[in-house]
mmCIF file of C-alpha atoms in Angstrom:
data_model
loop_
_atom_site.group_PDB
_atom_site.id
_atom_site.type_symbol
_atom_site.label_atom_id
_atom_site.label_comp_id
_atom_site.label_asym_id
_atom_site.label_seq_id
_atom_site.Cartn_x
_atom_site.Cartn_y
_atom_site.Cartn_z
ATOM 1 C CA UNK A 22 136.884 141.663 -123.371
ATOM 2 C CA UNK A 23 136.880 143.340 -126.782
ATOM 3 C CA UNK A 24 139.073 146.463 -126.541
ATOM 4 C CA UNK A 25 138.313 148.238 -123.070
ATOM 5 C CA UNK A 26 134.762 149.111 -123.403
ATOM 6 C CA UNK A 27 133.256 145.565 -124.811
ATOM 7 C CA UNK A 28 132.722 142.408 -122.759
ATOM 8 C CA UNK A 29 131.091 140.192 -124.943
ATOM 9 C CA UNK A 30 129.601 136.400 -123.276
ATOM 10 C CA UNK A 31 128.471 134.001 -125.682
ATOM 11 C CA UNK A 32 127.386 130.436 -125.351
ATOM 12 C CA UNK A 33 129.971 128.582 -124.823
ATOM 13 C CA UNK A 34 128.749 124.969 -124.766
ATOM 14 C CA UNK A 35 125.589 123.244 -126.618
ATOM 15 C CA UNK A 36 122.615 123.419 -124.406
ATOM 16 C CA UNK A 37 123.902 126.156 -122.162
ATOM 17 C CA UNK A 38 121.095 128.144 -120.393
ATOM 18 C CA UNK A 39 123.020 130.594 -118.297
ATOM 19 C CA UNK A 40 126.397 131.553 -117.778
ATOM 20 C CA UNK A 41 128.546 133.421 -115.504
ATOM 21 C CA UNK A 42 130.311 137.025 -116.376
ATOM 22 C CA UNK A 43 132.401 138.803 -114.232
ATOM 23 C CA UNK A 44 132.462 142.182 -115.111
ATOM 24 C CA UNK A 45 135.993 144.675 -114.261
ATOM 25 C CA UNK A 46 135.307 147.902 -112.481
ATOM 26 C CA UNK A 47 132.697 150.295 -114.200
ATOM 27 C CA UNK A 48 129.711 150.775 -114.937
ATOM 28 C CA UNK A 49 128.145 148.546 -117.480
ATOM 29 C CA UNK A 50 125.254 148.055 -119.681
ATOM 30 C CA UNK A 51 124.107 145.013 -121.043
ATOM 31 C CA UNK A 52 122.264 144.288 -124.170
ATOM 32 C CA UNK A 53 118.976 143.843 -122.201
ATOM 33 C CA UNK A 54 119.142 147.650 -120.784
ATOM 34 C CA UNK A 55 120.034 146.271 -117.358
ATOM 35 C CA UNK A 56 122.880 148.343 -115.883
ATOM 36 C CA UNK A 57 125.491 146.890 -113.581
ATOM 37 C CA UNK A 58 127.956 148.399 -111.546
ATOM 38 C CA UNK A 59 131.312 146.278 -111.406
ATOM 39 C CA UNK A 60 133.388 145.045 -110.011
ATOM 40 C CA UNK A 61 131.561 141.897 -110.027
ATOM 41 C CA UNK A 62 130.242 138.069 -110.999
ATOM 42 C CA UNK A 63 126.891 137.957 -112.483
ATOM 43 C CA UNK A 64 124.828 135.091 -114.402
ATOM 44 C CA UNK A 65 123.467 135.888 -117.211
ATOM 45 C CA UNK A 66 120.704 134.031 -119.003
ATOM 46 C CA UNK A 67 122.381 132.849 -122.928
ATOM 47 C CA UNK A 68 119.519 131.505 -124.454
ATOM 48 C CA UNK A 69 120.704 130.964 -128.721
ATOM 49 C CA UNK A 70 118.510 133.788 -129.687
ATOM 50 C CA UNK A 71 120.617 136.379 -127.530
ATOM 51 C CA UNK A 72 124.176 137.237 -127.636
ATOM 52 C CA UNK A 73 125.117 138.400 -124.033
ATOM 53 C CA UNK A 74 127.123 141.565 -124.575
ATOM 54 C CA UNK A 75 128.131 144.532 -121.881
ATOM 55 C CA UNK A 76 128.685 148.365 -122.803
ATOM 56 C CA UNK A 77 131.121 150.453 -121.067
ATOM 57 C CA UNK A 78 129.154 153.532 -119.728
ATOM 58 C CA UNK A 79 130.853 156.487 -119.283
#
């Protein structure tokens, strides 16, 4: 978490293709447009060209 409105999820290890993100209570949208309600534990595709990220909606 960046502040209380930023989740950011990068790669975290070379030749990762997914990881997991759980998200805190909210509602969330993600740098893909996809909006998630929280809470919850999601996997999220983290291929090198994309940096995983979740907005705070409010």
């Amino acid at each position: 978490m960046m502040g209380e409105d930023l989740l950011v999820a990068p790669v975290l290890r070379k030749g990762m293709a997914a990881r997991d993100v759980v998200l805190p209570p909210g509602t969330w949208r993600a740098d893909d447009g996809s909006v998630v309600s929280g809470p919850c534990k999601i996997t999220v595709r983290t291929p090198l060209s994309r940096l995983p990220h979740f907005v705070r909606v409010k």
